[in-house]
């Protein structure tokens, strides 16, 4: 499968189906893609913050794709004219062969820049299986002990986890997350988009690879790799 890092927490994963996750392109200072470049069957959105819901509506409409998230967020997307499928944490559903389960994430999910913010439900992460590979995208979250359970119940081939600190786990907590998740590979995300979340991903890579059995793939925004 082809994995493209859209920057920040955004990915496009293409195999028998194309899955976009948290496609934040417009207003992302590091993004190399425009929303018109992204075509996806499924658009997974972890929560309602602008740096995650991002270009979801435009991508869903131009792709005739389906937004998958917690129910409150998918109602919001449906009201904006996007096809969507609401779920909730702990629930799974199979979309034309792609099994997706929503996992917990410790974070917020208000939408908009003015009070009162629009409530878009609880944030989430995703475990999904595409063409035999199990992928975990943690969403925006702090470290939590149930990652051990996620790691025990799923043989994770690839985990995308935040390392930026301030809004999410920083690198030290992300290392603990890797120890619990035991993924084959890790892609760090949610760092360096702004100075507040500046991190050195190569330092994270050497820490993880010296202290766990997982390999770290550091991707530049816009970069693709075969996985
Ligand atoms: Ni957020
Ligand atoms: Mn975020």
PDB file of C-alpha atoms and ligand atoms in Angstrom:
ATOM      1  CA  UNK A   1       0.000   0.000   0.000  1.00  0.00           C
ATOM      2  CA  UNK A   2       1.002   3.592  -0.569  1.00  0.00           C
ATOM      3  CA  UNK A   3       1.166   5.876   2.445  1.00  0.00           C
ATOM      4  CA  UNK A   4       1.316   9.609   1.920  1.00  0.00           C
ATOM      5  CA  UNK A   5       1.936  12.000   4.791  1.00  0.00           C
ATOM      6  CA  UNK A   6      -0.275  15.042   4.220  1.00  0.00           C
ATOM      7  CA  UNK A   7       1.420  16.815   7.128  1.00  0.00           C
ATOM      8  CA  UNK A   8       0.357  17.389  10.765  1.00  0.00           C
ATOM      9  CA  UNK A   9      -1.933  14.415  11.633  1.00  0.00           C
ATOM     10  CA  UNK A  10      -3.015  13.876   8.034  1.00  0.00           C
ATOM     11  CA  UNK A  11      -2.441  10.772   5.921  1.00  0.00           C
ATOM     12  CA  UNK A  12      -3.675   9.261   2.680  1.00  0.00           C
ATOM     13  CA  UNK A  13      -3.453   5.469   2.556  1.00  0.00           C
ATOM     14  CA  UNK A  14      -4.101   3.894  -0.830  1.00  0.00           C
ATOM     15  CA  UNK A  15      -4.589   0.222  -1.587  1.00  0.00           C
ATOM     16  CA  UNK A  16      -7.825  -1.526  -2.600  1.00  0.00           C
ATOM     17  CA  UNK A  17      -9.505   1.498  -0.971  1.00  0.00           C
ATOM     18  CA  UNK A  18      -8.215   5.029  -0.444  1.00  0.00           C
ATOM     19  CA  UNK A  19      -8.452   6.242   3.139  1.00  0.00           C
ATOM     20  CA  UNK A  20      -7.713   9.819   4.166  1.00  0.00           C
ATOM     21  CA  UNK A  21      -7.221  10.645   7.837  1.00  0.00           C
ATOM     22  CA  UNK A  22      -7.445  14.142   9.373  1.00  0.00           C
ATOM     23  CA  UNK A  23      -6.770  15.950   6.065  1.00  0.00           C
ATOM     24  CA  UNK A  24      -5.751  19.438   7.207  1.00  0.00           C
ATOM     25  CA  UNK A  25      -4.351  21.169   4.124  1.00  0.00           C
ATOM     26  CA  UNK A  26      -5.844  24.661   3.787  1.00  0.00           C
ATOM     27  CA  UNK A  27      -4.036  26.825   6.348  1.00  0.00           C
ATOM     28  CA  UNK A  28      -1.426  24.165   7.118  1.00  0.00           C
ATOM     29  CA  UNK A  29       1.921  25.951   6.655  1.00  0.00           C
ATOM     30  CA  UNK A  30       3.754  22.678   5.852  1.00  0.00           C
ATOM     31  CA  UNK A  31       1.202  20.973   3.584  1.00  0.00           C
ATOM     32  CA  UNK A  32       2.326  20.159   0.050  1.00  0.00           C
ATOM     33  CA  UNK A  33      -1.083  18.947  -1.163  1.00  0.00           C
ATOM     34  CA  UNK A  34      -4.203  20.929  -1.985  1.00  0.00           C
ATOM     35  CA  UNK A  35      -7.577  19.496  -1.084  1.00  0.00           C
ATOM     36  CA  UNK A  36      -8.373  18.993  -4.785  1.00  0.00           C
ATOM     37  CA  UNK A  37      -5.428  16.532  -4.959  1.00  0.00           C
ATOM     38  CA  UNK A  38      -6.946  14.168  -2.386  1.00  0.00           C
ATOM     39  CA  UNK A  39      -9.477  11.534  -3.481  1.00  0.00           C
ATOM     40  CA  UNK A  40     -10.624   9.077  -0.828  1.00  0.00           C
ATOM     41  CA  UNK A  41     -13.338   6.448  -0.372  1.00  0.00           C
ATOM     42  CA  UNK A  42     -13.287   6.988   3.384  1.00  0.00           C
ATOM     43  CA  UNK A  43     -12.278  10.093   5.348  1.00  0.00           C
ATOM     44  CA  UNK A  44     -11.527   9.334   8.987  1.00  0.00           C
ATOM     45  CA  UNK A  45     -11.739  12.373  11.264  1.00  0.00           C
ATOM     46  CA  UNK A  46     -10.472  12.060  14.840  1.00  0.00           C
ATOM     47  CA  UNK A  47     -12.130  15.203  16.283  1.00  0.00           C
ATOM     48  CA  UNK A  48     -13.594  18.588  15.498  1.00  0.00           C
ATOM     49  CA  UNK A  49     -10.537  20.840  15.840  1.00  0.00           C
ATOM     50  CA  UNK A  50      -9.772  22.746  12.653  1.00  0.00           C
ATOM     51  CA  UNK A  51      -6.351  21.136  12.267  1.00  0.00           C
ATOM     52  CA  UNK A  52      -8.080  17.723  11.896  1.00  0.00           C
ATOM     53  CA  UNK A  53     -11.485  18.261  10.292  1.00  0.00           C
ATOM     54  CA  UNK A  54      -9.541  20.563   7.934  1.00  0.00           C
ATOM     55  CA  UNK A  55     -10.538  19.972   4.292  1.00  0.00           C
ATOM     56  CA  UNK A  56     -12.747  16.974   5.063  1.00  0.00           C
ATOM     57  CA  UNK A  57     -15.975  18.375   3.597  1.00  0.00           C
ATOM     58  CA  UNK A  58     -14.404  19.343   0.255  1.00  0.00           C
ATOM     59  CA  UNK A  59     -12.564  16.013  -0.041  1.00  0.00           C
ATOM     60  CA  UNK A  60     -15.659  13.972   0.826  1.00  0.00           C
ATOM     61  CA  UNK A  61     -17.782  15.833  -1.718  1.00  0.00           C
ATOM     62  CA  UNK A  62     -15.307  15.702  -4.617  1.00  0.00           C
ATOM     63  CA  UNK A  63     -14.567  12.007  -3.923  1.00  0.00           C
ATOM     64  CA  UNK A  64     -18.137  10.953  -3.191  1.00  0.00           C
ATOM     65  CA  UNK A  65     -16.406   9.495  -0.110  1.00  0.00           C
ATOM     66  CA  UNK A  66     -17.809   8.800   3.316  1.00  0.00           C
ATOM     67  CA  UNK A  67     -16.743  10.633   6.471  1.00  0.00           C
ATOM     68  CA  UNK A  68     -16.265   8.246   9.406  1.00  0.00           C
ATOM     69  CA  UNK A  69     -16.115   9.575  12.958  1.00  0.00           C
ATOM     70  CA  UNK A  70     -18.104   9.872  16.170  1.00  0.00           C
ATOM     71  CA  UNK A  71     -21.773  10.551  15.651  1.00  0.00           C
ATOM     72  CA  UNK A  72     -21.783  14.244  16.620  1.00  0.00           C
ATOM     73  CA  UNK A  73     -19.023  15.041  14.122  1.00  0.00           C
ATOM     74  CA  UNK A  74     -20.647  13.087  11.291  1.00  0.00           C
ATOM     75  CA  UNK A  75     -23.977  14.882  11.851  1.00  0.00           C
ATOM     76  CA  UNK A  76     -22.043  18.147  11.445  1.00  0.00           C
ATOM     77  CA  UNK A  77     -20.537  16.852   8.167  1.00  0.00           C
ATOM     78  CA  UNK A  78     -23.898  15.562   6.890  1.00  0.00           C
ATOM     79  CA  UNK A  79     -25.387  18.997   7.518  1.00  0.00           C
ATOM     80  CA  UNK A  80     -22.636  20.432   5.298  1.00  0.00           C
ATOM     81  CA  UNK A  81     -23.572  18.041   2.502  1.00  0.00           C
ATOM     82  CA  UNK A  82     -20.962  15.300   2.952  1.00  0.00           C
ATOM     83  CA  UNK A  83     -21.833  11.605   3.037  1.00  0.00           C
ATOM     84  CA  UNK A  84     -21.042  10.304   6.494  1.00  0.00           C
ATOM     85  CA  UNK A  85     -21.269   7.351   8.837  1.00  0.00           C
ATOM     86  CA  UNK A  86     -21.501   7.937  12.573  1.00  0.00           C
ATOM     87  CA  UNK A  87     -19.981   5.528  15.076  1.00  0.00           C
ATOM     88  CA  UNK A  88     -18.759   5.755  18.639  1.00  0.00           C
ATOM     89  CA  UNK A  89     -15.829   4.689  20.777  1.00  0.00           C
ATOM     90  CA  UNK A  90     -15.528   0.939  21.127  1.00  0.00           C
ATOM     91  CA  UNK A  91     -17.726   0.301  18.094  1.00  0.00           C
ATOM     92  CA  UNK A  92     -16.511  -1.175  14.841  1.00  0.00           C
ATOM     93  CA  UNK A  93     -18.011  -1.367  11.377  1.00  0.00           C
ATOM     94  CA  UNK A  94     -16.820  -2.888   8.123  1.00  0.00           C
ATOM     95  CA  UNK A  95     -16.928  -0.590   5.097  1.00  0.00           C
ATOM     96  CA  UNK A  96     -16.610  -2.688   1.915  1.00  0.00           C
ATOM     97  CA  UNK A  97     -13.944  -4.901   3.462  1.00  0.00           C
ATOM     98  CA  UNK A  98     -12.264  -2.251   5.627  1.00  0.00           C
ATOM     99  CA  UNK A  99     -12.952  -2.902   9.309  1.00  0.00           C
ATOM    100  CA  UNK A 100     -12.707   0.270  11.378  1.00  0.00           C
ATOM    101  CA  UNK A 101     -12.936   0.530  15.182  1.00  0.00           C
ATOM    102  CA  UNK A 102     -13.022   3.776  17.140  1.00  0.00           C
ATOM    103  CA  UNK A 103     -10.632   4.011  20.087  1.00  0.00           C
ATOM    104  CA  UNK A 104     -10.525   6.487  22.981  1.00  0.00           C
ATOM    105  CA  UNK A 105      -8.485   9.697  22.848  1.00  0.00           C
ATOM    106  CA  UNK A 106      -7.982  12.167  25.700  1.00  0.00           C
ATOM    107  CA  UNK A 107      -8.494  15.579  24.135  1.00  0.00           C
ATOM    108  CA  UNK A 108     -11.203  18.134  23.263  1.00  0.00           C
ATOM    109  CA  UNK A 109     -13.465  18.496  20.240  1.00  0.00           C
ATOM    110  CA  UNK A 110     -14.972  21.971  19.970  1.00  0.00           C
ATOM    111  CA  UNK A 111     -15.306  23.383  16.457  1.00  0.00           C
ATOM    112  CA  UNK A 112     -14.879  27.012  15.466  1.00  0.00           C
ATOM    113  CA  UNK A 113     -13.015  30.051  16.738  1.00  0.00           C
ATOM    114  CA  UNK A 114     -15.739  31.865  18.666  1.00  0.00           C
ATOM    115  CA  UNK A 115     -17.532  31.008  21.894  1.00  0.00           C
ATOM    116  CA  UNK A 116     -19.619  29.052  22.254  1.00  0.00           C
ATOM    117  CA  UNK A 117     -17.672  26.501  20.245  1.00  0.00           C
ATOM    118  CA  UNK A 118     -19.731  23.903  18.434  1.00  0.00           C
ATOM    119  CA  UNK A 119     -19.724  20.569  20.285  1.00  0.00           C
ATOM    120  CA  UNK A 120     -18.598  17.755  17.996  1.00  0.00           C
ATOM    121  CA  UNK A 121     -18.557  14.848  20.433  1.00  0.00           C
ATOM    122  CA  UNK A 122     -15.648  13.064  22.040  1.00  0.00           C
ATOM    123  CA  UNK A 123     -12.345  12.803  20.199  1.00  0.00           C
ATOM    124  CA  UNK A 124     -11.301   9.367  18.991  1.00  0.00           C
ATOM    125  CA  UNK A 125      -8.562   7.336  17.378  1.00  0.00           C
ATOM    126  CA  UNK A 126      -8.930   4.545  14.815  1.00  0.00           C
ATOM    127  CA  UNK A 127      -7.810   0.956  14.450  1.00  0.00           C
ATOM    128  CA  UNK A 128      -8.508  -0.339  10.981  1.00  0.00           C
ATOM    129  CA  UNK A 129      -7.594  -3.200   8.751  1.00  0.00           C
ATOM    130  CA  UNK A 130      -6.910  -2.520   5.090  1.00  0.00           C
ATOM    131  CA  UNK A 131      -5.824  -5.377   2.811  1.00  0.00           C
ATOM    132  CA  UNK A 132      -4.429  -7.439   5.705  1.00  0.00           C
ATOM    133  CA  UNK A 133      -2.546  -4.642   7.453  1.00  0.00           C
ATOM    134  CA  UNK A 134      -3.623  -3.286  10.817  1.00  0.00           C
ATOM    135  CA  UNK A 135      -3.143   0.446  11.277  1.00  0.00           C
ATOM    136  CA  UNK A 136      -3.681   2.550  14.400  1.00  0.00           C
ATOM    137  CA  UNK A 137      -4.050   6.328  14.192  1.00  0.00           C
ATOM    138  CA  UNK A 138      -4.167   7.672  17.750  1.00  0.00           C
ATOM    139  CA  UNK A 139      -5.751  11.034  16.934  1.00  0.00           C
ATOM    140  CA  UNK A 140      -4.853  13.858  19.298  1.00  0.00           C
ATOM    141  CA  UNK A 141      -4.375  12.345  22.715  1.00  0.00           C
ATOM    142  CA  UNK A 142      -2.407  12.229  25.890  1.00  0.00           C
ATOM    143  CA  UNK A 143      -0.883   8.960  26.988  1.00  0.00           C
ATOM    144  CA  UNK A 144      -3.353   6.468  28.454  1.00  0.00           C
ATOM    145  CA  UNK A 145      -2.891   2.984  29.892  1.00  0.00           C
ATOM    146  CA  UNK A 146      -5.518   1.340  27.701  1.00  0.00           C
ATOM    147  CA  UNK A 147      -3.051   1.592  24.829  1.00  0.00           C
ATOM    148  CA  UNK A 148      -1.746  -1.613  26.365  1.00  0.00           C
ATOM    149  CA  UNK A 149      -5.138  -3.195  25.649  1.00  0.00           C
ATOM    150  CA  UNK A 150      -5.164  -1.841  22.088  1.00  0.00           C
ATOM    151  CA  UNK A 151      -1.700  -3.350  21.601  1.00  0.00           C
ATOM    152  CA  UNK A 152      -2.742  -6.682  23.109  1.00  0.00           C
ATOM    153  CA  UNK A 153      -5.927  -7.027  21.045  1.00  0.00           C
ATOM    154  CA  UNK A 154      -4.437  -5.939  17.725  1.00  0.00           C
ATOM    155  CA  UNK A 155      -1.239  -6.927  15.968  1.00  0.00           C
ATOM    156  CA  UNK A 156      -0.511  -3.384  14.846  1.00  0.00           C
ATOM    157  CA  UNK A 157       1.624  -3.127  11.731  1.00  0.00           C
ATOM    158  CA  UNK A 158       1.726   0.661  11.694  1.00  0.00           C
ATOM    159  CA  UNK A 159       0.903   3.239  14.370  1.00  0.00           C
ATOM    160  CA  UNK A 160       0.617   6.981  13.806  1.00  0.00           C
ATOM    161  CA  UNK A 161       1.104   8.743  17.123  1.00  0.00           C
ATOM    162  CA  UNK A 162       1.487  12.394  18.109  1.00  0.00           C
ATOM    163  CA  UNK A 163       4.790  13.616  19.548  1.00  0.00           C
ATOM    164  CA  UNK A 164       4.336  17.389  19.473  1.00  0.00           C
ATOM    165  CA  UNK A 165       3.599  17.958  23.179  1.00  0.00           C
ATOM    166  CA  UNK A 166       1.519  20.885  24.520  1.00  0.00           C
ATOM    167  CA  UNK A 167      -1.761  19.671  22.915  1.00  0.00           C
ATOM    168  CA  UNK A 168      -0.924  15.940  22.845  1.00  0.00           C
ATOM    169  CA  UNK A 169       1.688  13.479  24.038  1.00  0.00           C
ATOM    170  CA  UNK A 170       5.248  14.655  23.802  1.00  0.00           C
ATOM    171  CA  UNK A 171       8.110  12.380  22.747  1.00  0.00           C
ATOM    172  CA  UNK A 172       8.678  10.834  26.201  1.00  0.00           C
ATOM    173  CA  UNK A 173       5.035   9.813  26.579  1.00  0.00           C
ATOM    174  CA  UNK A 174       4.949   8.705  22.936  1.00  0.00           C
ATOM    175  CA  UNK A 175       7.828   6.329  23.708  1.00  0.00           C
ATOM    176  CA  UNK A 176       5.707   4.832  26.512  1.00  0.00           C
ATOM    177  CA  UNK A 177       2.817   4.544  24.045  1.00  0.00           C
ATOM    178  CA  UNK A 178       5.016   2.557  21.645  1.00  0.00           C
ATOM    179  CA  UNK A 179       6.021   0.207  24.486  1.00  0.00           C
ATOM    180  CA  UNK A 180       2.325  -0.561  25.093  1.00  0.00           C
ATOM    181  CA  UNK A 181       1.140  -0.672  21.474  1.00  0.00           C
ATOM    182  CA  UNK A 182       4.073  -2.782  20.228  1.00  0.00           C
ATOM    183  CA  UNK A 183       3.562  -1.797  16.578  1.00  0.00           C
ATOM    184  CA  UNK A 184       5.862  -3.023  13.832  1.00  0.00           C
ATOM    185  CA  UNK A 185       6.358   0.532  12.604  1.00  0.00           C
ATOM    186  CA  UNK A 186       5.601   3.990  13.960  1.00  0.00           C
ATOM    187  CA  UNK A 187       5.113   7.264  12.120  1.00  0.00           C
ATOM    188  CA  UNK A 188       5.353  10.301  14.438  1.00  0.00           C
ATOM    189  CA  UNK A 189       2.863  13.078  13.714  1.00  0.00           C
ATOM    190  CA  UNK A 190       1.447  16.349  15.046  1.00  0.00           C
ATOM    191  CA  UNK A 191       4.803  18.134  15.404  1.00  0.00           C
ATOM    192  CA  UNK A 192       6.684  21.050  13.764  1.00  0.00           C
ATOM    193  CA  UNK A 193       3.546  22.478  12.107  1.00  0.00           C
ATOM    194  CA  UNK A 194       3.963  25.487  14.405  1.00  0.00           C
ATOM    195  CA  UNK A 195       6.807  26.531  16.756  1.00  0.00           C
ATOM    196  CA  UNK A 196       4.730  25.530  19.824  1.00  0.00           C
ATOM    197  CA  UNK A 197       4.907  21.853  18.841  1.00  0.00           C
ATOM    198  CA  UNK A 198       8.510  21.808  17.621  1.00  0.00           C
ATOM    199  CA  UNK A 199      10.177  18.419  18.105  1.00  0.00           C
ATOM    200  CA  UNK A 200      13.131  16.466  16.720  1.00  0.00           C
ATOM    201  CA  UNK A 201      11.658  13.327  15.090  1.00  0.00           C
ATOM    202  CA  UNK A 202      15.104  11.807  14.543  1.00  0.00           C
ATOM    203  CA  UNK A 203      15.770  11.932  18.272  1.00  0.00           C
ATOM    204  CA  UNK A 204      12.389  10.223  18.839  1.00  0.00           C
ATOM    205  CA  UNK A 205      13.367   7.609  16.251  1.00  0.00           C
ATOM    206  CA  UNK A 206      16.658   6.786  17.973  1.00  0.00           C
ATOM    207  CA  UNK A 207      14.972   6.618  21.407  1.00  0.00           C
ATOM    208  CA  UNK A 208      12.219   4.284  20.169  1.00  0.00           C
ATOM    209  CA  UNK A 209      14.513   2.070  18.118  1.00  0.00           C
ATOM    210  CA  UNK A 210      17.020   1.679  20.973  1.00  0.00           C
ATOM    211  CA  UNK A 211      14.356   0.962  23.630  1.00  0.00           C
ATOM    212  CA  UNK A 212      11.636  -0.996  21.787  1.00  0.00           C
ATOM    213  CA  UNK A 213      11.344  -3.478  18.923  1.00  0.00           C
ATOM    214  CA  UNK A 214       9.479  -0.956  16.744  1.00  0.00           C
ATOM    215  CA  UNK A 215      10.914   0.848  13.713  1.00  0.00           C
ATOM    216  CA  UNK A 216      10.198   4.546  13.221  1.00  0.00           C
ATOM    217  CA  UNK A 217       9.457   6.013   9.793  1.00  0.00           C
ATOM    218  CA  UNK A 218      10.017   9.774   9.790  1.00  0.00           C
ATOM    219  CA  UNK A 219       8.075  11.272   6.903  1.00  0.00           C
ATOM    220  CA  UNK A 220       8.222  14.801   5.514  1.00  0.00           C
ATOM    221  CA  UNK A 221       4.892  16.451   4.651  1.00  0.00           C
ATOM    222  CA  UNK A 222       4.023  15.542   1.072  1.00  0.00           C
ATOM    223  CA  UNK A 223       6.214  12.417   1.097  1.00  0.00           C
ATOM    224  CA  UNK A 224       4.931   8.950   0.119  1.00  0.00           C
ATOM    225  CA  UNK A 225       6.259   5.475   0.802  1.00  0.00           C
ATOM    226  CA  UNK A 226       5.319   1.872  -0.008  1.00  0.00           C
ATOM    227  CA  UNK A 227       4.388  -0.089   3.096  1.00  0.00           C
TER     228      UNK A 227
HETATM  229 NI1  LIG B   1      -6.950  18.786  18.533  1.00  0.00          NI
HETATM  230 MN1  LIG B   2      -4.509  18.860  16.737  1.00  0.00          MN
END
